[in-house]
């Protein structure tokens, strides 16, 4: 296929604006799939994506239309999967920007659009769901015109569900999106934008060729690791992998090189020829910055190595997930994992269980802090147990984000109150239309980690949208809150928290744990402590056997003697008793309300 007949494009939008449905219609119109193979969200091949109705992974597929090759990459819309979007955008020359006619322009729409403009992508605006009763096509079209500076005639008004107005988009892709630029005779340079692990074939790398041609049987070099391999099979990404003799300049394809170790393939790496290597690697993607950290431990201690292997393979499929080994007094050996947000953490945990049959214990999520010591050192602390002694700490800085919230004007008050409660400071507010307001807040990342997104959705009846990016670190009055069970600190439950919130949070934690920890043969005190100071306490009552049941009548001292004997036994039991904390207790901390 000649380069001038290739078009590479992605679909970007806010969550639930109809990206996957539009992709379905494009596949139907280009006859990429038979009618019997067709189903809703056909590119979302994970059962988890179908259940939740969201796209988690970007999916690449090739279509043929009027003699042109169209390479589509469908992207996720949730803020937690923005890294997937950034990788898709780096592999394309154009983007379809989809906006819901009933919801209008939302925070993630704007964030993804700016990303695409930074990469000089050609934008084709599309107004979806015009068949809905609540649609306001004229109002939302004005928003798109204000956002992009285009004319009303440039906007395609469609219903991806019924297929109305979708056909002209294919012609617009050919006419408006430029062909890829590159030199077919130059040394091979191919950018890896995704990879998956196949237990029989090893690592399958998905790439876009920027210069040269990648041929079957060619000896290739991965520039980040410097390792050489034979390209055993190369081909194109249709609904299934289609082997070919080579993938030409500007095209998107896959390569199987018999790589068995997941560490040897890095997303953003450059593939070049071993015989005639390129002088430099392609400037890859931005480095991923995890926002939320949590410990992951195997349920059975002897499965540590198995968990390491599983995480290695999983990281191939999800490049925004990072991990490193750590150990905990309560839970043994495990891994400190970095995620882009709480939904990402939940999805990773669920996928590990479904795809690898790996059950893990996850500790309380927290963010990364900078600790300045009195010896003028700066430590990055991801875990409260890694905090130096209070006497050695000069001050602690916590990460701040710039949050962008777009909401209906009627919810303006409750949204502002929520942000102020979360220690946010208003930076700016402006009305996009008469009844839609955009609020920009600076707030600590630790405050939005737990339940901010859920609360925002509930107070705005689902209308408010939210996007954020990390700005800087600022000094904060933070304390380490320990949870003591039977006098022993449970390090997996300890958190770093703002001084003003410590008492309330500690009290709620104790109340929640009292309900969740199973009753034992002895009283279990559940305490929240800052240093040596206990700030809250609850008691899990013991299960008692009625030792006086056999005493009917007679002197009361007989009963007292039996009770005293039982009391001594309980006291001894408490000294050697171990408290088992169920997994639900770790997750319940996220839903303290």
Coordinates of C-alpha atoms in Angstrom, one line a residue:
X1 CA 0.0 0.0 0.0
X2 CA 1.4 3.4 -1.0
X3 CA 1.8 5.9 1.8
X4 CA -0.5 8.5 0.2
X5 CA -3.4 6.0 0.5
X6 CA -2.9 5.4 4.3
X7 CA -4.8 7.3 7.0
X8 CA -4.1 6.8 10.7
X9 CA -6.7 8.2 13.1
X10 CA -8.0 7.8 16.7
X11 CA -11.4 8.6 18.3
X12 CA -11.2 10.8 21.4
X13 CA -14.0 11.9 23.7
X14 CA -15.2 12.1 27.3
X15 CA -16.3 8.8 28.9
X16 CA -19.7 7.5 27.6
X17 CA -20.0 9.9 24.6
X18 CA -20.2 7.0 22.1
X19 CA -16.6 6.3 20.8
X20 CA -17.0 2.5 20.7
X21 CA -20.4 2.7 19.1
X22 CA -19.1 5.0 16.4
X23 CA -16.2 2.5 15.8
X24 CA -18.8 -0.3 15.4
X25 CA -20.6 1.7 12.7
X26 CA -17.3 2.5 10.8
X27 CA -16.4 -1.3 10.9
X28 CA -19.9 -2.1 9.5
X29 CA -19.7 0.5 6.7
X30 CA -16.3 -0.7 5.5
X31 CA -17.4 -4.3 5.7
X32 CA -14.4 -5.1 7.9
X33 CA -16.6 -7.7 9.8
X34 CA -19.4 -10.0 8.6
X35 CA -22.9 -9.1 10.0
X36 CA -22.8 -12.4 12.1
X37 CA -19.4 -11.3 13.7
X38 CA -20.8 -7.9 14.6
X39 CA -21.8 -7.1 18.2
X40 CA -22.0 -4.0 20.3
X41 CA -18.7 -2.6 21.5
X42 CA -16.9 -5.1 19.2
X43 CA -13.5 -3.6 19.9
X44 CA -13.9 -3.9 23.6
X45 CA -12.8 -7.5 23.9
X46 CA -12.5 -7.7 27.7
X47 CA -15.5 -9.0 29.6
X48 CA -14.7 -6.2 32.2
X49 CA -15.1 -3.5 29.5
X50 CA -18.5 -4.9 28.5
X51 CA -19.7 -5.2 32.1
X52 CA -18.7 -1.6 33.0
X53 CA -19.5 -0.1 29.6
X54 CA -16.2 1.6 29.4
X55 CA -13.1 1.2 27.3
X56 CA -10.0 0.3 29.3
X57 CA -7.5 -0.5 26.6
X58 CA -7.0 1.3 23.3
X59 CA -7.7 -1.0 20.4
X60 CA -6.1 -0.8 16.9
X61 CA -7.9 -2.2 13.8
X62 CA -7.4 -1.7 10.0
X63 CA -10.2 -1.0 7.5
X64 CA -10.3 -0.8 3.7
X65 CA -12.4 1.9 2.0
X66 CA -12.4 3.1 -1.6
X67 CA -8.8 1.9 -2.1
X68 CA -7.6 3.5 1.1
X69 CA -6.2 1.8 4.2
X70 CA -7.7 3.3 7.4
X71 CA -6.0 2.4 10.7
X72 CA -8.3 3.2 13.6
X73 CA -7.3 3.3 17.3
X74 CA -10.3 3.4 19.6
X75 CA -9.3 5.1 23.0
X76 CA -10.6 5.1 26.6
X77 CA -12.4 8.2 27.9
X78 CA -12.0 8.0 31.7
X79 CA -9.3 10.3 33.2
X80 CA -7.6 7.2 34.8
X81 CA -6.7 5.8 31.4
X82 CA -5.4 9.1 29.8
X83 CA -2.0 7.4 29.2
X84 CA -3.6 5.0 26.8
X85 CA -5.0 8.0 24.9
X86 CA -1.5 9.8 24.8
X87 CA 0.0 6.7 23.2
X88 CA -2.8 6.4 20.6
X89 CA -2.4 10.1 19.7
X90 CA 1.4 9.7 19.2
X91 CA 0.7 7.0 16.5
X92 CA -1.9 9.0 14.5
X93 CA -2.2 12.0 12.1
X94 CA -5.8 12.8 12.8
X95 CA -8.5 12.5 15.4
X96 CA -12.3 12.2 15.5
X97 CA -13.5 14.4 18.4
X98 CA -16.9 13.0 19.6
X99 CA -19.2 15.2 21.7
X100 CA -22.5 14.0 23.2
X101 CA -25.4 16.3 22.0
X102 CA -27.2 15.9 25.4
X103 CA -24.1 16.3 27.7
X104 CA -22.1 18.9 25.7
X105 CA -18.3 19.6 26.0
X106 CA -16.9 18.0 29.1
X107 CA -13.6 18.1 31.0
X108 CA -12.0 15.1 29.4
X109 CA -13.1 16.3 25.9
X110 CA -11.0 19.4 26.4
X111 CA -8.0 17.5 28.0
X112 CA -7.8 15.0 25.1
X113 CA -8.3 17.7 22.5
X114 CA -5.4 19.8 23.8
X115 CA -3.3 16.6 23.8
X116 CA -4.2 16.0 20.1
X117 CA -3.5 19.7 19.2
X118 CA 0.0 19.5 20.9
X119 CA 0.8 16.6 18.4
X120 CA -0.5 18.6 15.5
X121 CA -3.3 16.2 14.7
X122 CA -6.1 17.1 12.3
X123 CA -9.4 17.3 14.3
X124 CA -12.7 16.3 12.8
X125 CA -15.5 17.4 15.2
X126 CA -18.5 15.0 15.5
X127 CA -21.8 15.7 17.4
X128 CA -23.2 12.3 18.5
X129 CA -26.6 11.2 19.9
X130 CA -28.7 13.7 18.0
X131 CA -31.6 11.2 18.1
X132 CA -32.0 11.5 21.9
X133 CA -34.9 13.4 23.4
X134 CA -32.6 15.4 25.6
X135 CA -30.2 16.4 22.7
X136 CA -29.5 20.1 22.2
X137 CA -27.6 20.0 18.9
X138 CA -27.5 23.7 18.2
X139 CA -26.4 24.7 21.7
X140 CA -23.6 22.0 21.8
X141 CA -22.5 22.8 18.2
X142 CA -21.9 26.4 19.4
X143 CA -19.7 25.1 22.2
X144 CA -17.7 23.1 19.7
X145 CA -17.3 26.1 17.5
X146 CA -16.1 28.2 20.5
X147 CA -13.7 25.4 21.5
X148 CA -12.1 24.6 18.1
X149 CA -12.7 27.9 16.2
X150 CA -14.2 25.9 13.3
X151 CA -17.4 26.7 11.4
X152 CA -20.8 25.0 11.9
X153 CA -20.5 23.3 8.5
X154 CA -17.4 21.4 9.7
X155 CA -19.3 19.5 12.4
X156 CA -20.8 16.2 11.5
X157 CA -24.2 15.6 13.3
X158 CA -24.7 11.9 13.7
X159 CA -26.4 9.1 15.7
X160 CA -23.8 6.3 16.1
X161 CA -26.5 4.1 17.5
X162 CA -28.8 4.2 14.5
X163 CA -26.0 4.9 11.9
X164 CA -27.6 8.2 10.8
X165 CA -25.0 10.6 9.2
X166 CA -22.0 8.3 9.8
X167 CA -21.1 7.4 6.1
X168 CA -19.8 11.0 5.2
X169 CA -17.3 10.7 8.1
X170 CA -15.3 8.1 6.1
X171 CA -14.9 10.5 3.2
X172 CA -13.9 13.3 5.5
X173 CA -11.2 11.0 7.0
X174 CA -9.7 10.5 3.5
X175 CA -10.1 14.2 2.5
X176 CA -9.1 16.0 5.7
X177 CA -6.6 13.8 7.6
X178 CA -3.1 13.9 6.0
X179 CA -1.2 10.8 4.9
X180 CA 1.7 9.8 7.1
X181 CA 5.1 11.4 6.5
X182 CA 8.2 9.2 6.2
X183 CA 10.9 7.9 3.9
X184 CA 10.4 4.2 2.7
X185 CA 14.1 4.0 1.7
X186 CA 15.6 5.3 5.0
X187 CA 16.8 2.9 7.8
X188 CA 13.9 1.2 9.6
X189 CA 12.3 3.2 12.5
X190 CA 9.1 1.8 14.1
X191 CA 7.5 3.1 17.3
X192 CA 6.0 0.5 19.7
X193 CA 2.7 1.9 21.0
X194 CA 1.4 -1.3 22.7
X195 CA 2.2 -4.9 23.4
X196 CA 0.5 -8.1 24.7
X197 CA 1.8 -11.4 26.1
X198 CA 0.8 -14.6 24.4
X199 CA 1.7 -17.7 26.5
X200 CA 2.5 -19.7 23.2
X201 CA 4.1 -17.0 21.0
X202 CA 5.7 -14.7 23.6
X203 CA 5.5 -10.9 23.4
X204 CA 3.5 -9.4 20.5
X205 CA 4.5 -5.8 19.8
X206 CA 2.1 -3.4 18.1
X207 CA 4.0 -0.6 16.2
X208 CA 3.7 2.2 13.7
X209 CA 6.4 2.3 11.0
X210 CA 7.8 5.9 10.6
X211 CA 10.6 5.2 8.2
X212 CA 11.7 2.1 6.1
X213 CA 9.9 -1.2 6.0
X214 CA 9.7 -4.1 8.5
X215 CA 9.9 -7.4 6.7
X216 CA 9.2 -11.0 7.8
X217 CA 12.5 -12.8 8.8
X218 CA 14.4 -9.5 9.1
X219 CA 16.9 -9.2 12.0
X220 CA 15.7 -6.3 14.1
X221 CA 17.0 -4.4 17.2
X222 CA 15.0 -2.9 20.1
X223 CA 16.9 0.3 20.8
X224 CA 16.0 0.7 24.5
X225 CA 17.5 -2.7 25.4
X226 CA 20.0 -3.0 22.5
X227 CA 18.9 -6.7 22.0
X228 CA 18.6 -8.3 18.5
X229 CA 15.8 -10.6 17.4
X230 CA 14.4 -12.3 14.3
X231 CA 11.0 -11.0 13.2
X232 CA 9.4 -14.4 12.9
X233 CA 6.0 -13.0 11.9
X234 CA 4.8 -9.5 11.0
X235 CA 1.4 -8.5 9.9
X236 CA -1.6 -6.2 10.0
X237 CA -4.1 -5.6 12.8
X238 CA -7.5 -6.6 11.5
X239 CA -10.1 -8.1 13.9
X240 CA -7.6 -11.0 14.1
X241 CA -3.8 -10.8 13.4
X242 CA -3.3 -11.1 9.6
X243 CA 0.3 -12.2 8.7
X244 CA 2.0 -10.5 5.7
X245 CA 5.4 -10.4 4.1
X246 CA 6.1 -6.9 5.5
X247 CA 4.6 -3.7 7.0
X248 CA 5.4 -0.6 4.9
X249 CA 6.2 3.0 5.8
X250 CA 3.4 4.9 7.6
X251 CA 1.4 1.7 8.3
X252 CA 0.4 0.1 11.6
X253 CA 1.1 -3.6 12.3
X254 CA 2.4 -6.2 14.8
X255 CA 5.6 -8.3 15.2
X256 CA 6.3 -11.6 16.9
X257 CA 10.0 -12.1 17.6
X258 CA 9.8 -15.0 20.0
X259 CA 10.5 -12.8 23.0
X260 CA 9.7 -14.7 26.2
X261 CA 10.6 -12.1 28.8
X262 CA 8.2 -9.2 29.3
X263 CA 11.1 -6.9 30.5
X264 CA 12.7 -6.8 27.0
X265 CA 9.8 -4.9 25.3
X266 CA 9.1 -1.3 26.4
X267 CA 6.2 0.7 25.1
X268 CA 7.6 3.8 23.4
X269 CA 10.7 1.9 22.3
X270 CA 12.0 2.0 18.7
X271 CA 12.5 -1.0 16.5
X272 CA 15.3 -0.7 13.9
X273 CA 17.2 -3.0 11.6
X274 CA 20.3 -4.8 13.0
X275 CA 22.1 -4.6 9.7
X276 CA 21.4 -0.9 9.0
X277 CA 20.3 0.7 12.3
X278 CA 18.8 4.2 12.5
X279 CA 21.1 6.8 14.0
X280 CA 18.6 7.7 16.9
X281 CA 15.5 6.4 18.5
X282 CA 12.1 8.1 17.9
X283 CA 11.2 10.6 20.7
X284 CA 8.9 8.3 22.6
X285 CA 6.0 9.1 24.8
X286 CA 6.1 11.1 28.0
X287 CA 7.1 9.0 31.1
X288 CA 4.0 7.9 33.0
X289 CA 3.6 9.4 36.4
X290 CA 1.6 7.2 38.9
X291 CA -0.7 9.3 41.1
X292 CA -1.9 6.7 43.6
X293 CA 0.3 4.1 45.4
X294 CA -0.9 0.9 47.1
X295 CA 0.8 -2.3 48.3
X296 CA -0.2 -5.6 46.6
X297 CA 0.5 -8.8 48.5
X298 CA -0.2 -12.5 47.6
X299 CA -2.9 -14.1 49.8
X300 CA -0.6 -17.0 50.3
X301 CA 3.0 -16.0 51.2
X302 CA 4.6 -18.7 49.0
X303 CA 3.0 -17.2 45.9
X304 CA 5.3 -14.1 45.9
X305 CA 7.4 -15.3 42.8
X306 CA 4.2 -16.2 41.0
X307 CA 2.9 -12.7 41.6
X308 CA 6.1 -11.2 40.3
X309 CA 5.8 -13.1 37.0
X310 CA 2.1 -12.2 36.7
X311 CA 2.8 -8.4 37.2
X312 CA 5.6 -8.5 34.6
X313 CA 3.2 -9.9 32.0
X314 CA 0.4 -7.6 33.1
X315 CA 2.7 -4.5 32.7
X316 CA 3.2 -5.4 29.1
X317 CA -0.5 -4.9 28.5
X318 CA -0.8 -1.9 30.7
X319 CA 2.2 0.4 30.5
X320 CA 0.9 2.9 32.9
X321 CA 1.1 0.4 35.8
X322 CA 4.4 0.4 37.7
X323 CA 5.6 -1.8 40.6
X324 CA 8.6 -2.4 42.8
X325 CA 9.2 -5.0 45.6
X326 CA 8.5 -4.1 49.3
X327 CA 7.8 -5.9 52.5
X328 CA 5.4 -5.4 55.4
X329 CA 5.5 -6.7 58.9
X330 CA 1.8 -7.7 58.8
X331 CA 1.6 -9.0 55.2
X332 CA 5.1 -10.3 54.3
X333 CA 6.7 -9.8 50.9
X334 CA 4.8 -8.0 48.2
X335 CA 5.0 -5.1 45.7
X336 CA 4.5 -1.4 45.9
X337 CA 2.4 -0.5 42.9
X338 CA 1.7 2.8 41.2
X339 CA -1.7 3.6 39.5
X340 CA -3.2 6.6 37.7
X341 CA -6.2 6.6 39.9
X342 CA -8.6 4.6 42.0
X343 CA -10.6 3.2 39.1
X344 CA -7.3 2.1 37.6
X345 CA -6.4 0.3 40.8
X346 CA -9.8 -1.4 40.9
X347 CA -9.5 -2.5 37.2
X348 CA -5.9 -3.9 37.8
X349 CA -7.0 -5.9 40.8
X350 CA -10.0 -7.3 38.9
X351 CA -7.9 -8.1 35.7
X352 CA -5.2 -9.9 37.8
X353 CA -7.9 -12.2 39.2
X354 CA -9.8 -12.8 35.9
X355 CA -6.9 -13.1 33.5
X356 CA -4.2 -14.6 35.7
X357 CA -6.3 -16.2 38.5
X358 CA -4.2 -14.2 41.0
X359 CA -5.9 -13.1 44.2
X360 CA -4.1 -10.3 46.0
X361 CA -4.5 -8.2 49.2
X362 CA -4.4 -4.5 48.4
X363 CA -3.4 -2.0 51.2
X364 CA -4.8 1.5 51.7
X365 CA -4.0 3.6 48.6
X366 CA -2.0 6.8 49.2
X367 CA 0.0 9.3 47.2
X368 CA 3.7 10.1 47.1
X369 CA 5.1 12.8 49.6
X370 CA 8.4 14.7 49.7
X371 CA 9.9 14.6 53.2
X372 CA 12.5 17.2 54.1
X373 CA 14.7 16.0 57.0
X374 CA 16.6 18.0 59.5
X375 CA 19.8 16.7 57.8
X376 CA 18.8 18.6 54.6
X377 CA 17.9 15.4 52.8
X378 CA 14.8 15.0 50.5
X379 CA 13.0 11.6 50.7
X380 CA 10.2 10.4 48.4
X381 CA 7.8 8.5 50.7
X382 CA 5.1 6.4 49.1
X383 CA 4.2 4.5 52.2
X384 CA 3.6 5.8 55.8
X385 CA 5.8 3.0 57.2
X386 CA 8.7 4.6 55.3
X387 CA 8.4 7.9 57.2
X388 CA 11.4 8.9 59.4
X389 CA 11.0 9.5 63.1
X390 CA 9.1 12.8 63.8
X391 CA 12.2 14.3 65.4
X392 CA 14.1 14.0 62.1
X393 CA 11.4 15.6 59.9
X394 CA 11.8 19.3 59.1
X395 CA 8.6 19.5 56.9
X396 CA 6.6 17.5 54.5
X397 CA 5.4 18.6 51.0
X398 CA 2.4 16.9 49.3
X399 CA 1.4 16.9 45.6
X400 CA -1.1 19.4 44.4
X401 CA -3.2 19.2 41.2
X402 CA -5.1 21.6 39.0
X403 CA -8.7 20.3 38.8
X404 CA -11.0 21.3 36.0
X405 CA -14.7 20.8 36.7
X406 CA -17.4 21.5 34.2
X407 CA -20.9 21.5 35.6
X408 CA -24.5 22.8 35.1
X409 CA -24.9 26.2 36.8
X410 CA -27.6 24.9 39.1
X411 CA -25.0 22.6 40.9
X412 CA -22.4 25.5 41.2
X413 CA -22.9 25.9 45.0
X414 CA -22.7 22.2 46.0
X415 CA -19.6 21.6 43.7
X416 CA -17.8 24.6 45.3
X417 CA -18.6 23.4 48.8
X418 CA -17.2 19.9 48.0
X419 CA -14.0 21.4 46.6
X420 CA -13.6 23.7 49.6
X421 CA -14.2 20.8 52.0
X422 CA -11.4 19.0 50.2
X423 CA -9.0 21.9 50.9
X424 CA -9.3 23.3 47.4
X425 CA -8.6 26.9 46.5
X426 CA -10.5 28.5 43.6
X427 CA -8.2 29.6 40.7
X428 CA -10.8 30.7 38.1
X429 CA -14.4 30.3 37.1
X430 CA -16.0 31.0 33.7
X431 CA -19.3 30.4 32.1
X432 CA -19.0 28.4 28.9
X433 CA -22.7 28.9 28.1
X434 CA -25.5 30.5 30.1
X435 CA -26.1 27.3 32.2
X436 CA -22.6 25.6 32.1
X437 CA -19.8 26.7 34.3
X438 CA -16.1 25.7 34.3
X439 CA -14.3 25.8 37.7
X440 CA -10.5 25.5 38.1
X441 CA -9.3 24.5 41.6
X442 CA -5.9 23.9 43.1
X443 CA -6.2 21.0 45.6
X444 CA -4.1 18.3 47.2
X445 CA -4.0 15.0 45.3
X446 CA -4.6 13.0 48.5
X447 CA -8.0 14.6 48.9
X448 CA -9.4 13.4 45.5
X449 CA -7.9 9.9 45.7
X450 CA -10.7 8.3 47.7
X451 CA -14.3 9.4 47.0
X452 CA -14.1 12.8 45.3
X453 CA -15.2 11.6 41.9
X454 CA -18.2 9.6 43.3
X455 CA -19.3 12.6 45.4
X456 CA -19.0 15.0 42.5
X457 CA -21.2 12.7 40.3
X458 CA -23.8 12.3 43.0
X459 CA -24.2 16.0 44.0
X460 CA -24.4 17.0 40.3
X461 CA -26.8 14.1 39.3
X462 CA -24.1 12.8 37.0
X463 CA -23.7 16.0 35.0
X464 CA -20.4 17.3 36.3
X465 CA -17.2 16.2 34.6
X466 CA -13.7 16.2 36.0
X467 CA -10.2 16.3 34.8
X468 CA -6.9 17.0 36.5
X469 CA -3.1 17.2 36.1
X470 CA -0.3 17.4 38.6
X471 CA 1.1 20.9 39.2
X472 CA 3.6 21.0 42.1
X473 CA 4.4 20.1 45.7
X474 CA 3.5 22.3 48.6
X475 CA 4.2 22.2 52.4
X476 CA 1.4 20.6 54.4
X477 CA 0.7 19.8 58.1
X478 CA 0.6 16.0 57.8
X479 CA 0.6 13.4 60.5
X480 CA 1.0 9.7 60.5
X481 CA -2.1 8.0 61.7
X482 CA -1.6 4.4 63.0
X483 CA -4.2 1.8 63.6
X484 CA -3.5 -0.5 66.6
X485 CA -5.2 -3.8 66.8
X486 CA -4.8 -5.5 70.2
X487 CA -2.0 -3.0 70.9
X488 CA 0.0 -4.0 67.7
X489 CA 0.2 -1.4 64.8
X490 CA -1.3 -2.8 61.6
X491 CA 1.1 -1.1 59.2
X492 CA -1.1 -2.0 56.1
X493 CA -3.8 0.3 57.6
X494 CA -1.6 3.3 58.6
X495 CA -2.0 6.5 56.5
X496 CA -0.5 10.0 56.2
X497 CA -3.3 12.5 56.7
X498 CA -3.8 16.2 57.2
X499 CA -3.7 17.2 60.8
X500 CA -7.2 18.8 60.7
X501 CA -8.8 15.6 59.4
X502 CA -6.9 13.1 61.5
X503 CA -9.4 12.8 64.5
X504 CA -12.5 12.4 62.3
X505 CA -10.8 9.9 60.0
X506 CA -9.4 7.9 63.0
X507 CA -12.8 7.7 64.7
X508 CA -14.5 6.5 61.5
X509 CA -11.7 3.9 60.8
X510 CA -12.2 2.5 64.3
X511 CA -16.0 2.3 64.0
X512 CA -15.7 0.6 60.5
X513 CA -13.1 -1.9 61.7
X514 CA -15.1 -2.8 64.8
X515 CA -17.9 -4.0 62.4
X516 CA -15.5 -5.8 60.0
X517 CA -13.1 -7.7 62.3
X518 CA -14.5 -11.1 63.3
X519 CA -15.1 -11.6 67.0
X520 CA -12.4 -13.6 68.9
X521 CA -12.3 -15.4 72.2
X522 CA -10.9 -12.2 73.7
X523 CA -11.7 -8.4 73.6
X524 CA -9.8 -6.7 70.8
X525 CA -9.2 -2.9 71.3
X526 CA -9.1 -1.1 68.0
X527 CA -7.3 2.2 68.4
X528 CA -6.3 5.1 66.2
X529 CA -3.0 6.8 67.3
X530 CA -0.8 9.7 66.3
X531 CA 2.6 8.8 67.7
X532 CA 2.0 7.8 71.3
X533 CA -1.3 9.6 71.6
X534 CA -4.5 7.5 71.3
X535 CA -7.2 9.7 69.6
X536 CA -10.0 7.1 69.1
X537 CA -10.9 3.7 70.4
X538 CA -13.5 1.0 69.8
X539 CA -13.7 -2.6 71.2
X540 CA -14.5 -5.8 69.3
X541 CA -16.4 -7.7 72.0
X542 CA -15.2 -11.2 72.9
X543 CA -17.2 -14.4 72.2
X544 CA -18.0 -15.8 75.7
X545 CA -18.9 -19.3 76.7
X546 CA -21.4 -19.4 79.6
X547 CA -19.2 -21.2 82.2
X548 CA -21.8 -20.7 84.9
X549 CA -24.5 -22.7 83.1
X550 CA -23.8 -25.8 85.3
X551 CA -24.3 -23.7 88.6
X552 CA -27.9 -23.8 89.5
X553 CA -28.5 -22.6 93.0
X554 CA -25.8 -22.9 95.7
X555 CA -23.5 -20.2 96.9
X556 CA -22.7 -17.2 94.6
X557 CA -18.9 -17.7 95.2
X558 CA -19.0 -20.8 93.1
X559 CA -20.1 -18.7 90.1
X560 CA -17.5 -16.0 90.9
X561 CA -14.7 -18.5 91.1
X562 CA -15.6 -19.9 87.6
X563 CA -15.8 -16.4 86.1
X564 CA -12.4 -15.4 87.7
X565 CA -10.9 -18.5 86.2
X566 CA -12.3 -17.6 82.8
X567 CA -11.1 -14.0 83.1
X568 CA -7.5 -15.3 83.7
X569 CA -7.7 -17.5 80.6
X570 CA -9.0 -14.6 78.4
X571 CA -6.1 -12.4 79.7
X572 CA -3.5 -15.0 78.8
X573 CA -5.2 -15.6 75.4
X574 CA -5.1 -11.9 74.6
X575 CA -1.4 -11.7 75.2
X576 CA -0.6 -14.3 72.6
X577 CA -3.7 -13.8 70.3
X578 CA -3.2 -12.8 66.7
X579 CA -5.9 -10.7 65.0
X580 CA -6.7 -11.6 61.4
X581 CA -7.7 -8.6 59.3
X582 CA -10.1 -9.5 56.4
X583 CA -9.5 -8.0 52.9
X584 CA -12.8 -6.1 53.1
X585 CA -11.3 -4.0 55.9
X586 CA -8.6 -2.7 53.6
X587 CA -11.1 -1.8 50.9
X588 CA -13.6 -0.3 53.4
X589 CA -11.2 2.5 54.2
X590 CA -12.0 3.9 50.7
X591 CA -15.7 4.2 51.5
X592 CA -15.6 5.9 54.8
X593 CA -18.8 7.9 54.9

